[in-house]
mmCIF file with all atom_site columns, C-alpha atoms and ligand atoms in Angstrom:
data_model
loop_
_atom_site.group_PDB
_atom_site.id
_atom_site.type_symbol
_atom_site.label_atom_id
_atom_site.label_alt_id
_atom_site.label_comp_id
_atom_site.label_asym_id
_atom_site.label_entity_id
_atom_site.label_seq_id
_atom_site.pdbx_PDB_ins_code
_atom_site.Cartn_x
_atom_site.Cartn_y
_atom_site.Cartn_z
_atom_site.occupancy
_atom_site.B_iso_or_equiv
_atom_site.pdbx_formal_charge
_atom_site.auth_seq_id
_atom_site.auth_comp_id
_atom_site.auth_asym_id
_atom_site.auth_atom_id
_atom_site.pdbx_PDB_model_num
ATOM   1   C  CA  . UNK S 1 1   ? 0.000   0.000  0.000  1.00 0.00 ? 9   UNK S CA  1
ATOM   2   C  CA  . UNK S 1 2   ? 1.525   3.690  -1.348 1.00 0.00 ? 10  UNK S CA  1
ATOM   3   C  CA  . UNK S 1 3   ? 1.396   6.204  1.915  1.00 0.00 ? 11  UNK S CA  1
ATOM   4   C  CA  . UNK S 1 4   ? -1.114  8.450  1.184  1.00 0.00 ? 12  UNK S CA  1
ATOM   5   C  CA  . UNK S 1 5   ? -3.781  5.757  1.145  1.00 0.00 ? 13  UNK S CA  1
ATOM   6   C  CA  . UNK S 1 6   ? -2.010  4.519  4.102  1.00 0.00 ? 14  UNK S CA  1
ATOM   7   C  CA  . UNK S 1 7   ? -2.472  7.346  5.744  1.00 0.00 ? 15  UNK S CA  1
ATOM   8   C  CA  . UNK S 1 8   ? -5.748  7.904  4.361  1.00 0.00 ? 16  UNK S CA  1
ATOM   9   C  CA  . UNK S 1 9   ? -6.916  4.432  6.259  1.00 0.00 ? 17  UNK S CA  1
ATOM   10  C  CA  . UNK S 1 10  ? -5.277  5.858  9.055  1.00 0.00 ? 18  UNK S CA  1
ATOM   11  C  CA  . UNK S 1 11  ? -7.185  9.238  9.355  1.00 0.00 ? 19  UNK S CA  1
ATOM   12  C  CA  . UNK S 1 12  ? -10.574 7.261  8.784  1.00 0.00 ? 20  UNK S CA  1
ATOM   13  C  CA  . UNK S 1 13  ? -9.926  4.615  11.584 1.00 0.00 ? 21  UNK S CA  1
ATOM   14  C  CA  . UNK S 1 14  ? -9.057  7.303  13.722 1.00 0.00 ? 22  UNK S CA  1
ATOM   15  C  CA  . UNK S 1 15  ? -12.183 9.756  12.764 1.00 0.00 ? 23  UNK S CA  1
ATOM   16  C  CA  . UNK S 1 16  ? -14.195 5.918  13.790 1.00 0.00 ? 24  UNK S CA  1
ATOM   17  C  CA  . UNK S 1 17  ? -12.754 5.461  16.698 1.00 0.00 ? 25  UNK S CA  1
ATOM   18  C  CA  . UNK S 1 18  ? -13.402 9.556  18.174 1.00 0.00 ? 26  UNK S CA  1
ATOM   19  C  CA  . UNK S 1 19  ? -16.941 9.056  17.194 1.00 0.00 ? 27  UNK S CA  1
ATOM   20  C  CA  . UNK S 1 20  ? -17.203 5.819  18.807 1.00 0.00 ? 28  UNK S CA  1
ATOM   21  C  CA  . UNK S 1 21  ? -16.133 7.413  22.107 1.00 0.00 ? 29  UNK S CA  1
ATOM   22  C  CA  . UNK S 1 22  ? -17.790 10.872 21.153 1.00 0.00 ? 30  UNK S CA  1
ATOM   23  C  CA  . UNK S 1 23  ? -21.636 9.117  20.806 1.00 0.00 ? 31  UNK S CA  1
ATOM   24  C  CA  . UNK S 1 24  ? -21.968 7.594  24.237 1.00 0.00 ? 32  UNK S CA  1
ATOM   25  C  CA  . UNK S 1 25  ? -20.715 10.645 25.513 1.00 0.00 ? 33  UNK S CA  1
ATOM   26  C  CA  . UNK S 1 26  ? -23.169 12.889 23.642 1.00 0.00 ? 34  UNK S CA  1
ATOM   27  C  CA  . UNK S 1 27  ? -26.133 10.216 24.668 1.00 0.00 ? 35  UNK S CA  1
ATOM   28  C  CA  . UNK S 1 28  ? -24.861 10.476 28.151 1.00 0.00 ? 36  UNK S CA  1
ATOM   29  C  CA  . UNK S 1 29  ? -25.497 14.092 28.806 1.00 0.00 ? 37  UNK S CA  1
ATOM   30  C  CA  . UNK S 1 30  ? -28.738 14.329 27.119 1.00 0.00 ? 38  UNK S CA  1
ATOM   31  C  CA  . UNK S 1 31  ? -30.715 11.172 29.168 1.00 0.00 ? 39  UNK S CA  1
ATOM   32  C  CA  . UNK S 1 32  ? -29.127 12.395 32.032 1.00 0.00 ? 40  UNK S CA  1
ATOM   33  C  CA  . UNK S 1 33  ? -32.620 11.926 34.357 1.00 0.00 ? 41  UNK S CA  1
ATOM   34  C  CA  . UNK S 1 34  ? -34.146 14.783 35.798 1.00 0.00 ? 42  UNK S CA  1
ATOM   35  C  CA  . UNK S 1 35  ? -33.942 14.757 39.603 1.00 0.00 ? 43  UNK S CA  1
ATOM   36  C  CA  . UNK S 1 36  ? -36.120 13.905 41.667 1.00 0.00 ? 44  UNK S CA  1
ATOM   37  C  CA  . UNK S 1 37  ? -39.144 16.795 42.234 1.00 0.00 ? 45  UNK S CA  1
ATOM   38  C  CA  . UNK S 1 38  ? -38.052 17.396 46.040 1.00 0.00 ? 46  UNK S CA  1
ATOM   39  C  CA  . UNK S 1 39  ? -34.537 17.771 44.842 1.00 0.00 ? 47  UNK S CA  1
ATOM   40  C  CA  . UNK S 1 40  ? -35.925 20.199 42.184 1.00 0.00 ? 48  UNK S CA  1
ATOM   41  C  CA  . UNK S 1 41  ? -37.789 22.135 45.100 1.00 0.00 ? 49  UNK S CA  1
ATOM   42  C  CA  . UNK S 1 42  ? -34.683 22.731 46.851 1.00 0.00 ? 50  UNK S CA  1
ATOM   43  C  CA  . UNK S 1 43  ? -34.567 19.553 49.064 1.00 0.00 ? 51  UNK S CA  1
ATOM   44  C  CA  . UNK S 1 44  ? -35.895 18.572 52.478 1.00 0.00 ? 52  UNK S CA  1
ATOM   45  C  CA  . UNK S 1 45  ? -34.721 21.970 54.038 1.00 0.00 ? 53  UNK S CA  1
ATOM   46  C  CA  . UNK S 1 46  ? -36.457 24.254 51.218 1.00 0.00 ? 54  UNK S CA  1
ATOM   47  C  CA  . UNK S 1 47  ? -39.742 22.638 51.606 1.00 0.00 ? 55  UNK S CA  1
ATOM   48  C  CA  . UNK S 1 48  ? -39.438 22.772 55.454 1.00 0.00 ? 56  UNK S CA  1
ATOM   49  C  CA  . UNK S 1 49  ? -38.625 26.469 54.819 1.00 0.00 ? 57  UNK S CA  1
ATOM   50  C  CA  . UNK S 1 50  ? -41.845 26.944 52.187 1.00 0.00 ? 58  UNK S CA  1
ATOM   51  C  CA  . UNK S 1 51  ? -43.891 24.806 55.140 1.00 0.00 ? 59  UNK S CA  1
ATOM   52  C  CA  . UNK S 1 52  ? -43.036 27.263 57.937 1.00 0.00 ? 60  UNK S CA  1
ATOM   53  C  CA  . UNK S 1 53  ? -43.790 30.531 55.836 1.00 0.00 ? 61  UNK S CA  1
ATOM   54  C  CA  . UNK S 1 54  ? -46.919 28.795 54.674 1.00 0.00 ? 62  UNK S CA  1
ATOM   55  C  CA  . UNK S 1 55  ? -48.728 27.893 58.104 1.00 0.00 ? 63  UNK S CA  1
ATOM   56  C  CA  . UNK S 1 56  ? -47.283 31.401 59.238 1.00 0.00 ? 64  UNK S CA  1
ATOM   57  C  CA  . UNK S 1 57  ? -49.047 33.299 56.540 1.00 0.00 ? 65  UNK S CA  1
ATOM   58  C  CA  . UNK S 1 58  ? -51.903 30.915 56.889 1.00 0.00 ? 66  UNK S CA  1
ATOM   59  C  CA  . UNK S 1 59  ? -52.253 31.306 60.532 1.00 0.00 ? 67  UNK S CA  1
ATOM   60  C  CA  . UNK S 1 60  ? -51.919 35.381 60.175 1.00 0.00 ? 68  UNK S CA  1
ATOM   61  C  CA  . UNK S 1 61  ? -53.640 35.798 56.785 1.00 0.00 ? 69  UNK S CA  1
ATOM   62  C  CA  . UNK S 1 62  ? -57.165 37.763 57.694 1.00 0.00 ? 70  UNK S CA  1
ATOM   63  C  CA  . UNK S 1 63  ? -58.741 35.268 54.283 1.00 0.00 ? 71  UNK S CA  1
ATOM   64  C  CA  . UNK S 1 64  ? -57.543 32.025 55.754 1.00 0.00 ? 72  UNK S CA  1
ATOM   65  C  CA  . UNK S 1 65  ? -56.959 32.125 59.938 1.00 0.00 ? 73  UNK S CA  1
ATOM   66  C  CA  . UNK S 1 66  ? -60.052 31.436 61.519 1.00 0.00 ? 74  UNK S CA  1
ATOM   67  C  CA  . UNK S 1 67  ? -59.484 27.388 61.492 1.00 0.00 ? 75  UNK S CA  1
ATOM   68  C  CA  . UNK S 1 68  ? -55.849 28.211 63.364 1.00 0.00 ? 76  UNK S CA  1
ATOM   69  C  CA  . UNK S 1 69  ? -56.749 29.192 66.606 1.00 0.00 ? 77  UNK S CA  1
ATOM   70  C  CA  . UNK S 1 70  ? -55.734 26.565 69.549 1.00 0.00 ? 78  UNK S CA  1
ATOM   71  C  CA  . UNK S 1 71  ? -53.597 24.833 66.546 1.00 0.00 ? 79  UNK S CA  1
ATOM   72  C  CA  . UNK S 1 72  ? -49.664 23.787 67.318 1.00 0.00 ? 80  UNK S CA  1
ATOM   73  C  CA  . UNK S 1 73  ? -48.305 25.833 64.542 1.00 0.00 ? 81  UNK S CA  1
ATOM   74  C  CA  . UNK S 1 74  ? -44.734 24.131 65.277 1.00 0.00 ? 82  UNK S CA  1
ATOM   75  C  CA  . UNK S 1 75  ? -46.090 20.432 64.639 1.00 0.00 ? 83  UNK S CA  1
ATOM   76  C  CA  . UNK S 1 76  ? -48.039 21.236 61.877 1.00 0.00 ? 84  UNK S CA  1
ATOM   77  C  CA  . UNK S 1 77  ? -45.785 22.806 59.879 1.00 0.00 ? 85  UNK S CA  1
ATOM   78  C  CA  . UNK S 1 78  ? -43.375 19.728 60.301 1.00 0.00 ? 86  UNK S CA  1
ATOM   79  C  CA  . UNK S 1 79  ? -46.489 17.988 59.191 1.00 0.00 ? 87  UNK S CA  1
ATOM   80  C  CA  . UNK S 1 80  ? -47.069 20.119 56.453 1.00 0.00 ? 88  UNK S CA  1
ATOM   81  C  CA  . UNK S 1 81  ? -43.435 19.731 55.427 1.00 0.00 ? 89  UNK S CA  1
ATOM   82  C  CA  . UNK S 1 82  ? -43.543 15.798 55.460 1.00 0.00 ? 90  UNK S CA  1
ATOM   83  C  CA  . UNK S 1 83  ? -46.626 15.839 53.469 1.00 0.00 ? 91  UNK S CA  1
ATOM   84  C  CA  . UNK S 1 84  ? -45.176 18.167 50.899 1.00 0.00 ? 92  UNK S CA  1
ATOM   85  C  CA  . UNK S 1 85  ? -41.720 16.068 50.775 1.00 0.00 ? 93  UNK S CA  1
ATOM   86  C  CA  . UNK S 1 86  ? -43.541 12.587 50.613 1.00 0.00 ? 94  UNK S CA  1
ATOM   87  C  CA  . UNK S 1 87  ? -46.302 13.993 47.389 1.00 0.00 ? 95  UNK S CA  1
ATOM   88  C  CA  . UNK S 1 88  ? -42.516 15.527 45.857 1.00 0.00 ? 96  UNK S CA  1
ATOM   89  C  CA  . UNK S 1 89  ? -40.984 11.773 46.055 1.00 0.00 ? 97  UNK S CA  1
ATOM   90  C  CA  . UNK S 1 90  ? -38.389 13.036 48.908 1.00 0.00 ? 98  UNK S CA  1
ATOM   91  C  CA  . UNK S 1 91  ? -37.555 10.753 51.640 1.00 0.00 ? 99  UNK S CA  1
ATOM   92  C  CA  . UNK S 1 92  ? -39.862 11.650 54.314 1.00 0.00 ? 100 UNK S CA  1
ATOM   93  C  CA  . UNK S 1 93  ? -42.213 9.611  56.500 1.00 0.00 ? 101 UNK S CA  1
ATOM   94  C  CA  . UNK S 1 94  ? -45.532 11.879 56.719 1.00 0.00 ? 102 UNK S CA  1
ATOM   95  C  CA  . UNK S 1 95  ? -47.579 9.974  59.462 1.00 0.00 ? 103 UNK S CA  1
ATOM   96  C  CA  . UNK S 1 96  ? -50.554 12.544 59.488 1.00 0.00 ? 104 UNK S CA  1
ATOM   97  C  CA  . UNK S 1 97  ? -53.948 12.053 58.746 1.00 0.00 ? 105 UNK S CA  1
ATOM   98  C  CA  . UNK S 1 98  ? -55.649 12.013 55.147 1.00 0.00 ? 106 UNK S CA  1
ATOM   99  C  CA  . UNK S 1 99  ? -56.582 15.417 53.331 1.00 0.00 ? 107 UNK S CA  1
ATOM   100 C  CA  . UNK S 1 100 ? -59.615 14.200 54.349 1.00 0.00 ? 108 UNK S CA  1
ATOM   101 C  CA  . UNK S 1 101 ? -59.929 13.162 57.542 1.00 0.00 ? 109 UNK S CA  1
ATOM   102 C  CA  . UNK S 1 102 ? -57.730 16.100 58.182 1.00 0.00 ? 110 UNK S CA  1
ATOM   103 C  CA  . UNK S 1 103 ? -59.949 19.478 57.163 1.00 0.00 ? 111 UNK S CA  1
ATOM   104 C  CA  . UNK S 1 104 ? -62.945 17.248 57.959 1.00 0.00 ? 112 UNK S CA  1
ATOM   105 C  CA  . UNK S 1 105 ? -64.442 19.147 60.533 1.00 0.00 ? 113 UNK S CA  1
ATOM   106 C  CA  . UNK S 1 106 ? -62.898 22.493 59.127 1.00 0.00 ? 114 UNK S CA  1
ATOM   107 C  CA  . UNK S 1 107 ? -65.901 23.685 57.029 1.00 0.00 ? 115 UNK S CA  1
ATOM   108 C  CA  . UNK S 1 108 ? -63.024 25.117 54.277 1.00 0.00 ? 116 UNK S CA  1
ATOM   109 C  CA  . UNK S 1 109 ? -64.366 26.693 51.219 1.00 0.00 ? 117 UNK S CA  1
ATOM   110 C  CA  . UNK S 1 110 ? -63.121 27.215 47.835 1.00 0.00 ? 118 UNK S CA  1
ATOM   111 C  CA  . UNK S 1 111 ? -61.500 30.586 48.147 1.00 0.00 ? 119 UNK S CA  1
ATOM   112 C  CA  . UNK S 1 112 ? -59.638 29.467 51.516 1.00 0.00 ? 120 UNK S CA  1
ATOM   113 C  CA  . UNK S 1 113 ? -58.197 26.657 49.353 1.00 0.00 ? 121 UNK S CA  1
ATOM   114 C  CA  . UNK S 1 114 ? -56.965 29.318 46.192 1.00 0.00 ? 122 UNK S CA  1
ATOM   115 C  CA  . UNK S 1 115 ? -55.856 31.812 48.873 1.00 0.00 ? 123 UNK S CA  1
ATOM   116 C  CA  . UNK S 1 116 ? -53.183 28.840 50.157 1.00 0.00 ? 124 UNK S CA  1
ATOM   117 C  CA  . UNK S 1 117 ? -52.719 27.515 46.711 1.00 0.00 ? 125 UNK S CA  1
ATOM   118 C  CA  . UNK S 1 118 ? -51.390 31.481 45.862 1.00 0.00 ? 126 UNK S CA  1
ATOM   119 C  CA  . UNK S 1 119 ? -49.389 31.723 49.562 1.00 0.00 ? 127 UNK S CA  1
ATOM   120 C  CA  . UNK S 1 120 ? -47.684 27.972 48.703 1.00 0.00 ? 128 UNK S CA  1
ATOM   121 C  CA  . UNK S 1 121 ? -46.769 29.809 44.948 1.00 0.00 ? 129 UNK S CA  1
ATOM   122 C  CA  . UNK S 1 122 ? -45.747 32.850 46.591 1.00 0.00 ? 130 UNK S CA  1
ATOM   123 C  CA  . UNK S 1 123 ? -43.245 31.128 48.583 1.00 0.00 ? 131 UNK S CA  1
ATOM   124 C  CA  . UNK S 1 124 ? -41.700 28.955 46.070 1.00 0.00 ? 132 UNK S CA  1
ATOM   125 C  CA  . UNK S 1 125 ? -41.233 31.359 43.691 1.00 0.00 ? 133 UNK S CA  1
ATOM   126 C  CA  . UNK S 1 126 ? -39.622 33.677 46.846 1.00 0.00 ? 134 UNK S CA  1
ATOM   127 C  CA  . UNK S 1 127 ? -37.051 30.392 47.561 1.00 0.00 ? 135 UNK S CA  1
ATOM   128 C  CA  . UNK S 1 128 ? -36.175 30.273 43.486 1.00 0.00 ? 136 UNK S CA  1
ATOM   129 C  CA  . UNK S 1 129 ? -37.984 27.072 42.553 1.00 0.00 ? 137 UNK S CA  1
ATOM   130 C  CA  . UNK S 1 130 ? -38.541 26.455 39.217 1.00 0.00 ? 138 UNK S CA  1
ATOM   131 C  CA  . UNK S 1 131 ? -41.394 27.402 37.055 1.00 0.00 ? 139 UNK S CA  1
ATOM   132 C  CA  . UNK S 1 132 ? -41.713 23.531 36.056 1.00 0.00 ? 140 UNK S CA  1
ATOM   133 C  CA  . UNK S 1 133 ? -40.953 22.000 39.837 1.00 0.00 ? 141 UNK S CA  1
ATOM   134 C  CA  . UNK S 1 134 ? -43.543 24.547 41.349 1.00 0.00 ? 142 UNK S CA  1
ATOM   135 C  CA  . UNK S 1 135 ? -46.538 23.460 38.617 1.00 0.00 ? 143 UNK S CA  1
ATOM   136 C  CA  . UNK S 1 136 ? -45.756 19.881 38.653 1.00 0.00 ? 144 UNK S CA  1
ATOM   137 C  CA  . UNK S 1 137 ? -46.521 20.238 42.258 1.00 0.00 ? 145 UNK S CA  1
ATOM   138 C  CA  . UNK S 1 138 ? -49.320 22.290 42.318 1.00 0.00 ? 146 UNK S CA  1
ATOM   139 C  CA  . UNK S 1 139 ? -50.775 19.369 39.763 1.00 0.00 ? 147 UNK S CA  1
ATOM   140 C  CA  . UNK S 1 140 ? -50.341 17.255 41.640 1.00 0.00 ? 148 UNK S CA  1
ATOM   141 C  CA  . UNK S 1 141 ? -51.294 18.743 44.933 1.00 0.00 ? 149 UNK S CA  1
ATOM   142 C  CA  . UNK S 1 142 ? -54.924 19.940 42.611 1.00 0.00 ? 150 UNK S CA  1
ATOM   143 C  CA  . UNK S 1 143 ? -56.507 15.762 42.849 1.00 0.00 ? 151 UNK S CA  1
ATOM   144 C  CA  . UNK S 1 144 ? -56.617 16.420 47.226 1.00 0.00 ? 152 UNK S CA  1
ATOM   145 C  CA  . UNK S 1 145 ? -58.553 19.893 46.706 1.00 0.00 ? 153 UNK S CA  1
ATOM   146 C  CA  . UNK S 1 146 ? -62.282 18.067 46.402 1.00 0.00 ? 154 UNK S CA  1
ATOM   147 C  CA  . UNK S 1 147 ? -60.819 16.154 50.021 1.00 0.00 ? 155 UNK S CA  1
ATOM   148 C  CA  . UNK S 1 148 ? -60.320 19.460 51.415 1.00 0.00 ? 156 UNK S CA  1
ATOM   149 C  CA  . UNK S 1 149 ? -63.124 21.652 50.720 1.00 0.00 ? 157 UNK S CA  1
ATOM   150 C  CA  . UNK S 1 150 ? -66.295 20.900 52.144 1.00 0.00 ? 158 UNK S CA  1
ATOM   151 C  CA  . UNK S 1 151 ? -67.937 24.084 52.094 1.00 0.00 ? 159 UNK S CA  1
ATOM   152 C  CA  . UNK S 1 152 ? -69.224 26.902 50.243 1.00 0.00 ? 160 UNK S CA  1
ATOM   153 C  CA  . UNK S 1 153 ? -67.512 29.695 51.345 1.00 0.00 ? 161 UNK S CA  1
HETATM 154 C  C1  . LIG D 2 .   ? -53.163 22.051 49.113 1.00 0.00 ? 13  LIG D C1  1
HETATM 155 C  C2  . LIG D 2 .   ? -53.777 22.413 50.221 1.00 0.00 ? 13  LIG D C2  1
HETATM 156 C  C3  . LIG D 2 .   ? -53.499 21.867 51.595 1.00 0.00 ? 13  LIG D C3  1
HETATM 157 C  C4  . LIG D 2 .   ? -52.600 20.912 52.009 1.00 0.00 ? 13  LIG D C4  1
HETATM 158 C  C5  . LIG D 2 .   ? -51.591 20.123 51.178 1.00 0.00 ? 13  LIG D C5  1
HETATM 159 C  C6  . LIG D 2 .   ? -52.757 20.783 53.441 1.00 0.00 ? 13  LIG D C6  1
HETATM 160 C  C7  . LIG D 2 .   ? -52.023 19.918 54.240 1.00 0.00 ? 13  LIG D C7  1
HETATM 161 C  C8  . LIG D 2 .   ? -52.262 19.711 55.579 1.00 0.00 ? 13  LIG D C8  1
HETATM 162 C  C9  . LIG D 2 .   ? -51.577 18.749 56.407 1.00 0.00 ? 13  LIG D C9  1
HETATM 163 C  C10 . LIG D 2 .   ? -50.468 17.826 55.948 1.00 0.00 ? 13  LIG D C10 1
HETATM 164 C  C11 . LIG D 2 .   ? -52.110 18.819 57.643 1.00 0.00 ? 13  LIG D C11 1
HETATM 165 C  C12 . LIG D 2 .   ? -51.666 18.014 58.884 1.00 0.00 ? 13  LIG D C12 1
HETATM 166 C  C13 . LIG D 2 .   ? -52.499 16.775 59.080 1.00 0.00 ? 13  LIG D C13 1
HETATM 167 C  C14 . LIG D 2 .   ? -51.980 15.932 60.240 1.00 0.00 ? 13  LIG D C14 1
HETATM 168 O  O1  . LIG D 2 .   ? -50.893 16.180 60.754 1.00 0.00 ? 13  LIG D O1  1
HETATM 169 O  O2  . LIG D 2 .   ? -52.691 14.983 60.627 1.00 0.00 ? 13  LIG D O2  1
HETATM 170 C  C15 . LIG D 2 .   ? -53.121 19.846 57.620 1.00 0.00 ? 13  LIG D C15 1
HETATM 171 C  C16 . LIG D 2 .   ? -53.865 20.256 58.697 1.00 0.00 ? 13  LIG D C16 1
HETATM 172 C  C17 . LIG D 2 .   ? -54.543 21.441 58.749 1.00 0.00 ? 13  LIG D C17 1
HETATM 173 N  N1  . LIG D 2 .   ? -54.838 22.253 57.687 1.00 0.00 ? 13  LIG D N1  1
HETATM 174 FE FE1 . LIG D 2 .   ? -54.333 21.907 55.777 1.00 0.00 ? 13  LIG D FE1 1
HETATM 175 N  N2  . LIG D 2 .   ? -53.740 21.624 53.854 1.00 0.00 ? 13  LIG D N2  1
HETATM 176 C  C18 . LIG D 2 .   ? -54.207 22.314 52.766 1.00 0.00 ? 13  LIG D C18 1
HETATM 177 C  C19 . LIG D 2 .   ? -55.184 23.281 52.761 1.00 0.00 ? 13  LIG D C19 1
HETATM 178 C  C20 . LIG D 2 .   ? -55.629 23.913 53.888 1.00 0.00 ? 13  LIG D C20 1
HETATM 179 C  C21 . LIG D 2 .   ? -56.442 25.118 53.902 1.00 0.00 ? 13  LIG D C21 1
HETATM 180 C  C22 . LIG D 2 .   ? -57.006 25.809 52.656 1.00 0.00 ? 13  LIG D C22 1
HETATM 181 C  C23 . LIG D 2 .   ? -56.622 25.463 55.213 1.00 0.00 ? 13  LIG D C23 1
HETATM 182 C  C24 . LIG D 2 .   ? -57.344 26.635 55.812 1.00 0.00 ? 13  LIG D C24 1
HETATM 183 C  C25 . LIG D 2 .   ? -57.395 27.810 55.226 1.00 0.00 ? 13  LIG D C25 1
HETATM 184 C  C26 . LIG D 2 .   ? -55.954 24.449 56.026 1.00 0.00 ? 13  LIG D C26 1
HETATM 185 C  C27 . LIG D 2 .   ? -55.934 24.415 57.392 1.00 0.00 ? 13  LIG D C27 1
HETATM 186 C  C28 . LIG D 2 .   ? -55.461 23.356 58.144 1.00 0.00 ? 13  LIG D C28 1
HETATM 187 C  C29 . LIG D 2 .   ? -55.596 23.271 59.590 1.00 0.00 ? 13  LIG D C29 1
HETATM 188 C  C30 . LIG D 2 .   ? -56.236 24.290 60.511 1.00 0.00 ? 13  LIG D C30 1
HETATM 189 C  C31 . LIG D 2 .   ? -55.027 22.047 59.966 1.00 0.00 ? 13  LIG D C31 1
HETATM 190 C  C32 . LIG D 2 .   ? -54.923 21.470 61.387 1.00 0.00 ? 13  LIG D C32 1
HETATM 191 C  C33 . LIG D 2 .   ? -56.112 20.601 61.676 1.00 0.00 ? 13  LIG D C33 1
HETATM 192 C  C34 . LIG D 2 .   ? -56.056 19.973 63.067 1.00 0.00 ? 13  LIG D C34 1
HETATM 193 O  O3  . LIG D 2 .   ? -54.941 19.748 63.589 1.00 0.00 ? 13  LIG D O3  1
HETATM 194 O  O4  . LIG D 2 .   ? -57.116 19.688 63.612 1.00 0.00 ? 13  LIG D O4  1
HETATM 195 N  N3  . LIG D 2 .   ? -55.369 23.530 55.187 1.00 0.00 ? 13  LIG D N3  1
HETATM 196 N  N4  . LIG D 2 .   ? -53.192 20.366 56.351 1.00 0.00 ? 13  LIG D N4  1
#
């Protein structure tokens, strides 16, 4: 064999064997999975964070505090948190009651519900949560609303 076409044969092996490393590589970064939606709220601490600011506005808001009184804000904002964590796939044990069995003797109506549906939006998008993390877990927070509102108010 003459050298140029020797070293044409070389050139094209070579070019082969870059692309063969170059295309898992390429594939690699693109199906990287997202992470998990907890992870995309800012973790366990974040959503503890969002929990606290939540039952605080709740408990203070003039639209939404008259089922607080006589309430342990302190436990139920861990339970809030738990809740939040478990629905978000984090690794949290919420050992509460159901949405149901929870607001059952609250009377809530449908505006109470938006008003802490805008406070829980308000403080994600204060803590820098994404656009996509915040929706996918207001959709999937949306299903417990007909467990929670009992009333037309
Ligand atoms: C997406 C909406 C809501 C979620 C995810 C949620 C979640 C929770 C959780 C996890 C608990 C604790 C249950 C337990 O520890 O057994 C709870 C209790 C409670 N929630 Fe909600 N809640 C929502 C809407 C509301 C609204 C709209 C109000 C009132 C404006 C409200 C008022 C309360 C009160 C007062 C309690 C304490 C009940 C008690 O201890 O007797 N919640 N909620």
């Amino acid at each position: 064999m003459s050298p140029p076409h020797l070293l044409a044969r070389i050139r094209r092996q070579l070019s082969l064997a870059l692309l063969a490393l170059a295309l898992p590589l390429a594939a690699c970064t693109s199906a990287a999975p997202a992470p998990p939606l907890y992870q995309q709220l800012g973790g366990v601490e974040n959503i503890e964070a969002v929990s606290r600011a939540m039952i605080q506005r709740m408990s203070t808001d003039p639209r939404t505090k008259r089922t607080f009184d006589g309430i342990n804000l302190r436990t139920l904002s861990a339970s809030l948190a738990a809740h939040l964590c478990k629905v978000a796939d984090g690794p949290c044990v919420y050992e509460g009651e159901t949405m149901r069995n929870a607001h059952a003797d609250l009377g809530l109506g449908g505006s109470e519900f938006e008003t802490v549906v805008q406070i829980l939006r308000d403080e994600l998008d204060r803590t820098g949560v994404s656009q996509a993390a915040k929706n996918e877990l207001l959709r999937r927070l949306a299903p417990s609303r007909r467990d929670i509102v009992t009333a037309d108010r």
